[in-house]
Tab-separated table of C-alpha atoms in Angstrom:
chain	number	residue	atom	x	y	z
A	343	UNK	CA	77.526	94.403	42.743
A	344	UNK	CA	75.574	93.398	46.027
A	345	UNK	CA	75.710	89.583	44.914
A	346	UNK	CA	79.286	90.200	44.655
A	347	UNK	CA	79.551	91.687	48.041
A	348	UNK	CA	77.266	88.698	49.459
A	349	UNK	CA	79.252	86.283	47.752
A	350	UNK	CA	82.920	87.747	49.068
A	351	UNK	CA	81.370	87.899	52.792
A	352	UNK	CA	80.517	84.214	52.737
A	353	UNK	CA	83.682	83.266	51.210
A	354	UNK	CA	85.533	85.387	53.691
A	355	UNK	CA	83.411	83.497	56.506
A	356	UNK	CA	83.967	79.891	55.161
A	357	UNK	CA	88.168	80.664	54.294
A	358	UNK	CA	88.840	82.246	57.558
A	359	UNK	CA	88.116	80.741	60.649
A	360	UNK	CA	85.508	82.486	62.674
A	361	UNK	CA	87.309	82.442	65.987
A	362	UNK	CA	91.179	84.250	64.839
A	363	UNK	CA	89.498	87.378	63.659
A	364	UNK	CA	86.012	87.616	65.675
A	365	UNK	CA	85.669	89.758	69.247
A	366	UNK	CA	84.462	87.470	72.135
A	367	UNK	CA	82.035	87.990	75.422
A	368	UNK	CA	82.986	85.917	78.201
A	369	UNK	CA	84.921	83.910	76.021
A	370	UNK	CA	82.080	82.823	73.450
A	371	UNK	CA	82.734	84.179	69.968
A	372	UNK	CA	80.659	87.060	68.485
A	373	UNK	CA	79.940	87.159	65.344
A	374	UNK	CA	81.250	90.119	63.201
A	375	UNK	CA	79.194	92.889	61.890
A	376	UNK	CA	76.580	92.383	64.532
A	377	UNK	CA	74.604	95.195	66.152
A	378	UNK	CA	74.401	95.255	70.053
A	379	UNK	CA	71.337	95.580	71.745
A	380	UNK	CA	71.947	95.172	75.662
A	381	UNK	CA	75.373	94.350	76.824
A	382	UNK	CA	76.067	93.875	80.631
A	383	UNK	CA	78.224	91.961	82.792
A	384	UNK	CA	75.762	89.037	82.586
A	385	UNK	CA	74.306	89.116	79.263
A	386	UNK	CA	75.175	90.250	75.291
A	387	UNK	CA	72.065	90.688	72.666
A	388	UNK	CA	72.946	91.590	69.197
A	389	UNK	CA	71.124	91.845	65.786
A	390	UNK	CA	72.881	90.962	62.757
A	391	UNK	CA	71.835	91.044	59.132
A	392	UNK	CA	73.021	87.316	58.696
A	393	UNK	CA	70.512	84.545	57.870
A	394	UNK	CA	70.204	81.895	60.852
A	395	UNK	CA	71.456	78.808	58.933
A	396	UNK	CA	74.736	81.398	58.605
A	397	UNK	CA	74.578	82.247	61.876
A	398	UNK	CA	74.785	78.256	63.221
A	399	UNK	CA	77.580	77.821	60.667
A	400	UNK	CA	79.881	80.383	61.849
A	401	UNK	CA	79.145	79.166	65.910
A	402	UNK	CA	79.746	75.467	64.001
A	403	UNK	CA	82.900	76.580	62.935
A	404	UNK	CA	84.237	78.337	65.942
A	405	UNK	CA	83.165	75.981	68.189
A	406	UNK	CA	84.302	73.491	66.445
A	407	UNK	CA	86.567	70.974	68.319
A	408	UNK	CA	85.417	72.231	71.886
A	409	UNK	CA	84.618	69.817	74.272
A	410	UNK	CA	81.172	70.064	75.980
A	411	UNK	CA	79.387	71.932	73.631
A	412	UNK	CA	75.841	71.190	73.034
A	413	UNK	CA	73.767	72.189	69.983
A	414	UNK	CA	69.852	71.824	70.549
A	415	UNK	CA	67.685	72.925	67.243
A	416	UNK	CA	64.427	73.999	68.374
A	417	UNK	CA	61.565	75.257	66.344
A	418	UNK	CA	62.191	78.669	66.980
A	419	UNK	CA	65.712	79.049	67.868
A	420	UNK	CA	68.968	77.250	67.828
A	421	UNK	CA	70.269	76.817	70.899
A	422	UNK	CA	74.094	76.219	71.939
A	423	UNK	CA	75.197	74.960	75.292
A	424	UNK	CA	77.950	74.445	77.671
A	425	UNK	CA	77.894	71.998	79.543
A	426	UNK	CA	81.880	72.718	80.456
A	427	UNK	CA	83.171	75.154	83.122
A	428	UNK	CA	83.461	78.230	80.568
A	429	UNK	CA	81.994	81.416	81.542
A	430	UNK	CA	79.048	81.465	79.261
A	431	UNK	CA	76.553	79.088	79.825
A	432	UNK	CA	74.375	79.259	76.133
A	433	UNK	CA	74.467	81.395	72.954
A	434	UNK	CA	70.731	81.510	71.528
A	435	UNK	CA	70.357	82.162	67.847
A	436	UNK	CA	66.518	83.301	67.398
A	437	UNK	CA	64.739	82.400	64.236
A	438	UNK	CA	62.427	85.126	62.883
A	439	UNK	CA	60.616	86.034	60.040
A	440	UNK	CA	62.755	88.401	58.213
A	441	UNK	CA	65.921	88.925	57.384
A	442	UNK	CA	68.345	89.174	59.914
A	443	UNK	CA	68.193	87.138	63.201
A	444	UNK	CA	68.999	87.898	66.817
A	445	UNK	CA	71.885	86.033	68.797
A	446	UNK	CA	71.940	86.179	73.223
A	447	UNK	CA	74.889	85.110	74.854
A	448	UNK	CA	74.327	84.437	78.636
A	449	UNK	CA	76.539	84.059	81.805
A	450	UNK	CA	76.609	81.009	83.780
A	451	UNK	CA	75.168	82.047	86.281
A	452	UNK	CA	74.907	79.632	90.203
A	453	UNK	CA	70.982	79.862	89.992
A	454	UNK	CA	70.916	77.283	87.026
A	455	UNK	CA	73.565	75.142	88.296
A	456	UNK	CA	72.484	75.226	92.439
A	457	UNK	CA	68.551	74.526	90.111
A	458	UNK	CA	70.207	72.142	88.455
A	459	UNK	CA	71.439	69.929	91.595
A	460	UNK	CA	68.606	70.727	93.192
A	461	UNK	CA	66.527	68.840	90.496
A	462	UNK	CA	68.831	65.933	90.484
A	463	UNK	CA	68.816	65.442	94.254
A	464	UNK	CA	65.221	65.496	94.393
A	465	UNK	CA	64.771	63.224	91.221
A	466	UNK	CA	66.883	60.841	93.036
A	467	UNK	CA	64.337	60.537	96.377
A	468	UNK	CA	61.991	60.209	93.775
A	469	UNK	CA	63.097	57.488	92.278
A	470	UNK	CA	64.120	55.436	95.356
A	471	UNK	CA	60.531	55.874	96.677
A	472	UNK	CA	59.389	54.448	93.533
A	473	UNK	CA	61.342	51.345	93.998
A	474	UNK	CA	60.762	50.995	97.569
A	475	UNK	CA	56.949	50.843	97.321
A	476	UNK	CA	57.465	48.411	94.443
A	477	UNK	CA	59.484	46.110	96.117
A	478	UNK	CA	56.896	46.957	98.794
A	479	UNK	CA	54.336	45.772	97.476
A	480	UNK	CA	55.801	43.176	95.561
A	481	UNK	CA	57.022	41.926	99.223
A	482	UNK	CA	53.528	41.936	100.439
A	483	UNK	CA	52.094	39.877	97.225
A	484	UNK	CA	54.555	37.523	97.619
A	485	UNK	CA	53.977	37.112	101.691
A	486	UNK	CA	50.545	36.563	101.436
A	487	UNK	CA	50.877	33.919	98.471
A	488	UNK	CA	53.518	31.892	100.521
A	489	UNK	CA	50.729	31.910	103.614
A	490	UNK	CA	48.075	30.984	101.261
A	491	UNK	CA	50.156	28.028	99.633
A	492	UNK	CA	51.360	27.229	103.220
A	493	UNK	CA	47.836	26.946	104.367
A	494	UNK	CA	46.707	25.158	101.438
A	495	UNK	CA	49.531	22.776	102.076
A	496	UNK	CA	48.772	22.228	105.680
A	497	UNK	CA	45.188	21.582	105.249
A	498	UNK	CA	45.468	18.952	102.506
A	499	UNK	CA	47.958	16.972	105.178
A	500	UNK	CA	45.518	17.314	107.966
């Protein structure tokens, strides 16, 4: 009877589309069944009984045909991003060693994107001050060669 019941879940996962029936948090989709942990404004943890490879195939499915979305496997977690302008910023599907697997959906919040630019704008100095000292020193090798061959040049005519 229980293989039965395991069997009719994942058929009823597979047949219906995860997003028409499933609740949402900031607009990410929840899966069903699961058992909340700490839900705020900023942050939803559940536990479900579902395996992880189930887990990824239901956020698969629902996410399926968004644009921006970002799936990262990791060794210990799965990890789905958006890199769009929807109010979640990552749903994080844990991997653990029983049965049953935790998922975190999280707000975008400005501290990652204002760390974000930050990174970029200081990655960019970075890499101009690379190039100038290369070109630099490159400047300063090829100076001193010209002089030397201009010497050279100038002594065998004299």
């Amino acid at each position: 009877m229980r293989s039965l019941t395991l069997f009719l879940a994942l058929v009823f996962f597979i047949i219906i589309p995860g997003h028409s029936s499933a609740a949402d948090f900031l607009g990410a989709p929840v899966v069903p069944g699961g058992k909340t942990i700490i839900k705020t404004d900023d942050r939803l943890e559940l536990e479900t009984d579902l395996s992880h490879n189930e887990l990824v195939a239901f956020y698969e499915e629902a996410l399926k045909g968004f644009k921006d979305i970002k799936f990262r496997w990791w060794k210990d977690a799965t990890y789905i991003e958006d890199d769009g302008n929807r109010p979640w910023h990552s749903i994080t599907i844990s991997k653990t060693s029983k049965r049953g697997e935790s998922v975190v959906i999280v707000k975008d919040n400005w501290t990652w994107i204002i760390g974000t630019l930050v990174l970029r704008y200081i990655g960019v100095f970075v890499v101009l001050m690379v190039l100038f000292l290369g070109i630099s020193i490159s400047g300063k090798i090829i100076s001193s060669t010209v002089k030397r061959l201009e010497a050279k040049k100038q002594s065998q005519e004299g």
